[in-house]
XYZ file of C-alpha atoms in Angstrom:
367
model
C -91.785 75.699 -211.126
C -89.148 72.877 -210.542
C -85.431 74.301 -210.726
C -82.077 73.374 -209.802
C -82.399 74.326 -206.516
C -85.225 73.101 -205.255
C -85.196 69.817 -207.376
C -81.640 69.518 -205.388
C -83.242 70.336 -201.674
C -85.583 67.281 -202.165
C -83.300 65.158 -203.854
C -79.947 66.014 -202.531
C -78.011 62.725 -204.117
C -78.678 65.086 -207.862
C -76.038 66.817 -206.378
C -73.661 63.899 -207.405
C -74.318 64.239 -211.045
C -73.815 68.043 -211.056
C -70.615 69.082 -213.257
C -68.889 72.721 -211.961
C -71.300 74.624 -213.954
C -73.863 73.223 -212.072
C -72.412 73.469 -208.682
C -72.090 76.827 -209.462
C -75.553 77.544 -210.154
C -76.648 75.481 -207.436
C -74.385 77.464 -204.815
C -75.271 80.849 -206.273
C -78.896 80.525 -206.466
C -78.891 78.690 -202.776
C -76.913 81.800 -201.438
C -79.271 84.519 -203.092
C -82.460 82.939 -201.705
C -81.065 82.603 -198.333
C -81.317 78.777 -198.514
C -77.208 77.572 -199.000
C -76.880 76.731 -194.906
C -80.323 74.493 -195.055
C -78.706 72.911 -198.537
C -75.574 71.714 -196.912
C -77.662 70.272 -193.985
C -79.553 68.445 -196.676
C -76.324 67.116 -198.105
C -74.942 66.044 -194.810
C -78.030 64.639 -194.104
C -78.106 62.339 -197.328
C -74.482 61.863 -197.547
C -73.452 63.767 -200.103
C -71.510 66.565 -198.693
C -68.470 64.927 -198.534
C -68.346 63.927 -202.559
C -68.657 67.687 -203.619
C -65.631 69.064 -205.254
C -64.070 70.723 -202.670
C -64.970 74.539 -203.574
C -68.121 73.825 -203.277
C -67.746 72.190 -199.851
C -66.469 75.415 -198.870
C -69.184 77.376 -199.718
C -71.324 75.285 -198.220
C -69.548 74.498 -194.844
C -68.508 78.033 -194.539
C -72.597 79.407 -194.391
C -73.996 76.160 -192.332
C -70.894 77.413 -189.696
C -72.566 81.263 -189.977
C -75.970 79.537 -189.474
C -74.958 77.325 -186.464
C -73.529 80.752 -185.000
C -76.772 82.682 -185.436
C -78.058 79.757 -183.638
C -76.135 80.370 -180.585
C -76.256 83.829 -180.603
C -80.022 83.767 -180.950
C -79.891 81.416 -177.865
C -77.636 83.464 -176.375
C -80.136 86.514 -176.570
C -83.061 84.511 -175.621
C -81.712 84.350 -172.277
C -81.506 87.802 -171.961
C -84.961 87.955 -173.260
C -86.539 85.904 -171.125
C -85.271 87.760 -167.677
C -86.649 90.909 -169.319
C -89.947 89.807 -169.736
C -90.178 87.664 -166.666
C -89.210 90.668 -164.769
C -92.677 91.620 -165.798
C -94.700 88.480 -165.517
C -94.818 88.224 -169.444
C -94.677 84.779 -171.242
C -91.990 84.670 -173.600
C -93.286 83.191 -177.131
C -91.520 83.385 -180.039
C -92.576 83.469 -183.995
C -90.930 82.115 -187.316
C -87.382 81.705 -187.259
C -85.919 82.003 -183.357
C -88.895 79.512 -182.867
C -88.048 76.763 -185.536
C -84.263 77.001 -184.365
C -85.141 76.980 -181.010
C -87.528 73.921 -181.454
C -85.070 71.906 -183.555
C -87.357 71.602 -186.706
C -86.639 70.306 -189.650
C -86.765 74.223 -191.033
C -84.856 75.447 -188.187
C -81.803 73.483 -189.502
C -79.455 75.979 -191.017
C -82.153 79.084 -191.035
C -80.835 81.625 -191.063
C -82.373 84.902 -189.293
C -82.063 88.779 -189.294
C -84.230 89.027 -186.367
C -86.229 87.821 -182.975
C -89.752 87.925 -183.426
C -92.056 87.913 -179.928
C -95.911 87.663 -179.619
C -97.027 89.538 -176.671
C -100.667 90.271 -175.907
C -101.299 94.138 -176.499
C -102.425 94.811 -172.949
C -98.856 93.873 -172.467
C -97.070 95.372 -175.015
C -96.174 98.398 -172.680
C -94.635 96.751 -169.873
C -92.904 94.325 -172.473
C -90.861 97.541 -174.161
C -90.238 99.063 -171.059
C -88.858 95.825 -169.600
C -86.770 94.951 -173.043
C -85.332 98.758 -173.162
C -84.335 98.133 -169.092
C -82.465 95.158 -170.230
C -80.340 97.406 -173.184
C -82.897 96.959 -176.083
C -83.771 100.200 -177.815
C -85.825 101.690 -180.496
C -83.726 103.662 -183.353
C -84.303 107.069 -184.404
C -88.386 107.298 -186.315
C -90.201 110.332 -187.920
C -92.959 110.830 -185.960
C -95.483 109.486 -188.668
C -93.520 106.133 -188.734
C -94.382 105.758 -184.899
C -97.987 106.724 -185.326
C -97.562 104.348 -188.273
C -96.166 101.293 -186.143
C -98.390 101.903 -183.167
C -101.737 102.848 -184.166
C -102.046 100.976 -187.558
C -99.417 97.759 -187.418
C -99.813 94.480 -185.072
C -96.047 95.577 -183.896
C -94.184 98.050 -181.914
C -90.854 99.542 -183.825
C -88.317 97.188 -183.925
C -86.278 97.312 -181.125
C -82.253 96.870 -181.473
C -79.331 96.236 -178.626
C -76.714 98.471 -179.532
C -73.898 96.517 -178.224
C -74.857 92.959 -179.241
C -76.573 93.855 -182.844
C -79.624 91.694 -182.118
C -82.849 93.042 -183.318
C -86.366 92.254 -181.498
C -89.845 92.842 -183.036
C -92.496 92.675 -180.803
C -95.804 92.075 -181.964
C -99.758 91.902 -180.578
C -100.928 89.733 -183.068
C -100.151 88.386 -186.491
C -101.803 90.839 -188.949
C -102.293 95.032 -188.725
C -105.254 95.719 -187.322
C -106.494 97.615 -190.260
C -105.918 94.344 -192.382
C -109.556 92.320 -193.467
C -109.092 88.812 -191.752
C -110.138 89.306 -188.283
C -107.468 87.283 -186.747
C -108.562 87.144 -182.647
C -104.861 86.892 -181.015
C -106.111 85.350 -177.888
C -106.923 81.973 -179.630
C -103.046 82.219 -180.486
C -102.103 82.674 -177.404
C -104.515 79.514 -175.750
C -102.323 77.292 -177.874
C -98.747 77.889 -176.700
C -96.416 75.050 -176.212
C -92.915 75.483 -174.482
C -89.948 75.039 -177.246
C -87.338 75.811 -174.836
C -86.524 76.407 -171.412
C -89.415 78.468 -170.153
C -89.781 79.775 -173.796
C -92.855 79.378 -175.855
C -93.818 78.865 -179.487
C -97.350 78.882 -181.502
C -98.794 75.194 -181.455
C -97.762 73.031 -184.645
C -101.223 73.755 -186.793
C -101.203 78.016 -185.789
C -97.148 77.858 -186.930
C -98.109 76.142 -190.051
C -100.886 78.863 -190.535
C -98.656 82.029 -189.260
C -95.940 81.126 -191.354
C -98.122 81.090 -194.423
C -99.676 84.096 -193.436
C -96.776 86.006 -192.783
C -95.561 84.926 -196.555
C -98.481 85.951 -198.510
C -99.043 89.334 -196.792
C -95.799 89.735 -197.409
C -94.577 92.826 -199.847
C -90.704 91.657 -200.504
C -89.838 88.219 -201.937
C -86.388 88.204 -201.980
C -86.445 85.266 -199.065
C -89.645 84.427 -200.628
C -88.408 80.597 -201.362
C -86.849 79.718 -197.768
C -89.810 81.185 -196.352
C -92.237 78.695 -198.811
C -89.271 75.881 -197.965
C -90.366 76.576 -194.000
C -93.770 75.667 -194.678
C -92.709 72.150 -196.533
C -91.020 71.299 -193.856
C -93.378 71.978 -191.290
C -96.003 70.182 -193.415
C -94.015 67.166 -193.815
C -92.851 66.894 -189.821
C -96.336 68.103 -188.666
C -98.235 65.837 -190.658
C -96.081 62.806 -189.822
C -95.507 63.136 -185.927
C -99.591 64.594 -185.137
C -101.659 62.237 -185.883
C -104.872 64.753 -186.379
C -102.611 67.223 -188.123
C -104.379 67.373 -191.019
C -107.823 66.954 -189.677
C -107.777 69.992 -187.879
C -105.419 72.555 -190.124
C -108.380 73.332 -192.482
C -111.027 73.984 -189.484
C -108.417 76.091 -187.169
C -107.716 78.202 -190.047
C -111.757 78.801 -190.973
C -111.711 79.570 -187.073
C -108.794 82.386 -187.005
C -110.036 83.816 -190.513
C -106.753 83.115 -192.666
C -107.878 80.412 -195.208
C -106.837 82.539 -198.135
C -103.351 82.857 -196.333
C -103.288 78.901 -195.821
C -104.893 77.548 -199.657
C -101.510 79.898 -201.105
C -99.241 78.286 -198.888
C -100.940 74.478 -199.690
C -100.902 75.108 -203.225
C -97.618 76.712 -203.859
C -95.343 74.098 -201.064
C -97.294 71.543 -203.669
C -96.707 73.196 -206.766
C -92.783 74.265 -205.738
C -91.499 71.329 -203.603
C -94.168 68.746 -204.450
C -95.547 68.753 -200.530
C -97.660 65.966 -200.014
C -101.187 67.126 -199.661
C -104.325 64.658 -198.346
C -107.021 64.564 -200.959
C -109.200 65.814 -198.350
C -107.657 68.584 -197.881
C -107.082 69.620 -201.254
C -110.794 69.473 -201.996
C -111.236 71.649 -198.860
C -108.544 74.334 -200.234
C -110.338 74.514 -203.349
C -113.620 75.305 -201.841
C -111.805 78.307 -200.274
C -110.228 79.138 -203.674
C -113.593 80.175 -205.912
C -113.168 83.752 -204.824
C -109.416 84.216 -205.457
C -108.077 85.034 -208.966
C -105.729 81.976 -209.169
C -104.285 82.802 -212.712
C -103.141 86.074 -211.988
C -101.517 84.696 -208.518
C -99.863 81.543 -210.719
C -98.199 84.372 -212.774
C -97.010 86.711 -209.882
C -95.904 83.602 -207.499
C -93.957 81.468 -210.399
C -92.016 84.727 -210.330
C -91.565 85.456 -206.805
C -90.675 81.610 -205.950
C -87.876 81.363 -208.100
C -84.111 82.563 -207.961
C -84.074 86.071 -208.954
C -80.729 84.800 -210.917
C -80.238 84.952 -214.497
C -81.070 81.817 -215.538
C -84.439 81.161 -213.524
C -85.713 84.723 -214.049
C -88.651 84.667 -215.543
C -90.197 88.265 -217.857
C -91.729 90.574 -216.179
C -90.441 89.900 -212.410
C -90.097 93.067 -212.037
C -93.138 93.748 -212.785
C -94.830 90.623 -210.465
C -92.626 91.934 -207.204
C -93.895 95.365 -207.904
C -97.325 94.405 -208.341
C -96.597 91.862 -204.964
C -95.355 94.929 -202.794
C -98.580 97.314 -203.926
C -100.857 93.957 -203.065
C -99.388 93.933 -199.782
C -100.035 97.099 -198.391
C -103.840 96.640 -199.980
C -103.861 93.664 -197.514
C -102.865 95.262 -194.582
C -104.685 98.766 -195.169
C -107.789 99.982 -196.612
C -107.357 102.195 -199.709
C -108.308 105.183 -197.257
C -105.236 104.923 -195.715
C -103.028 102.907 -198.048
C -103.255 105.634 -200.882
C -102.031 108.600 -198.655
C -99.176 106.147 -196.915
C -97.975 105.420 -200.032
C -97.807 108.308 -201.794
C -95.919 109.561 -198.238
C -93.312 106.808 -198.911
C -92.668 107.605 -202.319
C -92.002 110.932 -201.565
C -89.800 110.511 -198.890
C -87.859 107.906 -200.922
C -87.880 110.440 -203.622
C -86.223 112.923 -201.293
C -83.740 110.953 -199.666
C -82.181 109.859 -202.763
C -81.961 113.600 -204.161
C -80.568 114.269 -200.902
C -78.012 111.101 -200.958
C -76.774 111.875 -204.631
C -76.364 115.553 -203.704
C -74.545 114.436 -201.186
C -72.046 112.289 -203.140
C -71.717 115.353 -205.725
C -70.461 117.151 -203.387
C -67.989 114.891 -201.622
C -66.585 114.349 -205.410
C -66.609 118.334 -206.311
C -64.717 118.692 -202.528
């Protein structure tokens, strides 16, 4: 699955070689995976940056500078987070993205974010949305079955949004719907905690590794697909060289929290995408886990959903693959009881709103 991009994010001196047809590809197929802010730090990092043509330094320097001011913004917020929820005795900890920026990971270094994520345990979640609406934080406007949705069948409350500031919080009691098959106990999540930040918490190294991955592969929409399978390579590669038992335990604390199928797709495809250094011990363990998952079918939906959806990466059928990804999702998270009828729901309502939206335009032209 090696392309331009990612051959370039592990070996930024290619960039050197590049002509302006390349550049161009690079910069374009960076930007549409979400990744162009963590390729200039790669650049800077190896020295390169500075023998780009200049157009292309532009383009790079111009989304690090957006990244860098997510980053203070998100810091920004996290203040205001953290007096909300210490108003009620609730520890602040933090999931994907706000946590690897506020950590200073290697895949925190020009992320780029569209949200805050919180873990909160559910006998908390109340006070926690009270307490985050008191500080300006608000839900937006949801049909009634989207709130049953969100609150009796997700592992999060509706996202809730600051209407001055823009930031967006999701608040979740655990990592997977509760209607989803791993059994994933929350409270072993929550045992682990480190502080990140000034009196704000993150999931321990091994359970970020394993969240991340989770969060990926339960995943219905891809389009971010690639920075999210760059986060785990990271995290693998820091992890694994700072802690020295990192890899002795990863297998065994995902066995305990239920989520090895989560964990052998995010081993095998960081290996197979970005060529993430995997103990041999390890890799026998993954494939022990593997015998009951149909691995050529996923090989043929995931070469498709980890590459540029750009026209000269695309493979046939991705369509198809994301389609098939999206549907796979929702089998994950529901059983077929209650995925069927959801999903026939959304369809419908999709199906309406777009009758109503181009009825709409009609009639603004006819006016």
């Amino acid at each position: 699955m090696n392309h331009l991009l990612n051959g370039t994010l592990l070996t930024p001196e290619r960039a050197g070689e590049f002509n302006d047809r390349d550049l161009s590809i690079l910069v374009r197929h960076a930007r549409s995976c979400g990744l162009l802010a963590a390729l200039c730090v790669r650049l800077k990092q190896t020295n390169q940056f500075e023998g780009l043509p200049i157009e292309a330094q532009r383009h790079l320097h111009s989304a690090l500078v957006v990244a860098d001011k997510q980053a203070r913004d998100l810091k920004y917020e996290l203040k205001w987070i953290k007096r909300a929820l210490d108003s009620v005795n609730i520890k602040s900890v933090l999931l994907k993205g706000a946590a690897y920026i506020l950590a200073d990971l290697p895949s925190g270094r020009g992320r780029l974010i569209s949200d805050i994520d919180l873990l909160i345990p559910k006998s908390k979640i109340e006070d926690a949305e009270c307490a985050l609406k008191e500080f300006g934080w608000h839900n937006g406007e949801y049909s009634a079955y989207d709130e049953r949705y969100y609150r009796q069948w997700m592992h999060e409350i509706p996202p809730l949004g600051h209407p001055k500031r823009g930031s967006t919080i999701d608040v979740h009691h655990t990592i997977l719907p509760p209607t989803a098959a791993p059994n994933v106990d929350a409270n072993l999540l929550f045992a682990n905690t480190v502080e990140i930040g000034d009196g704000l918490y993150g999931l321990a190294p091994i359970d970020m590794v394993i969240h991340s991955a989770t969060h990926l592969f339960h995943e219905g929409e891809f389009h971010h697909g690639l920075r999210d399978l760059w986060d785990i390579d990271r995290m693998l590669r820091d992890f694994s060289a700072r802690i020295p038992t990192f890899w002795r335990e990863l297998a065994p604390r995902a066995e305990q929290l239920d989520l090895t199928d989560s964990l052998f797709h995010g081993l095998v495809y960081s290996n197979q995408v970005f060529s993430t250094p995997l103990p041999n011990h390890v890799v026998s363990q993954a494939s022990n886990w593997s015998r009951k998952l149909k691995k050529p079918m996923m090989n043929f939906l995931f070469k498709r959903a980890f590459s540029p959806d750009q026209p000269e990466t695309r493979w046939p059928l991705t369509d198809t693959a994301l389609n098939a990804l999206y549907v796979r999702s929702h089998y994950l998270r529901m059983p077929l009881r209650l995925l069927m009828p959801h999903l026939l729901r959304k369809a419908w309502t999709r199906r309406f709103q777009d009758k109503q939206t181009s009825e709409g335009i009609t009639n603004a032209a006819e006016a």
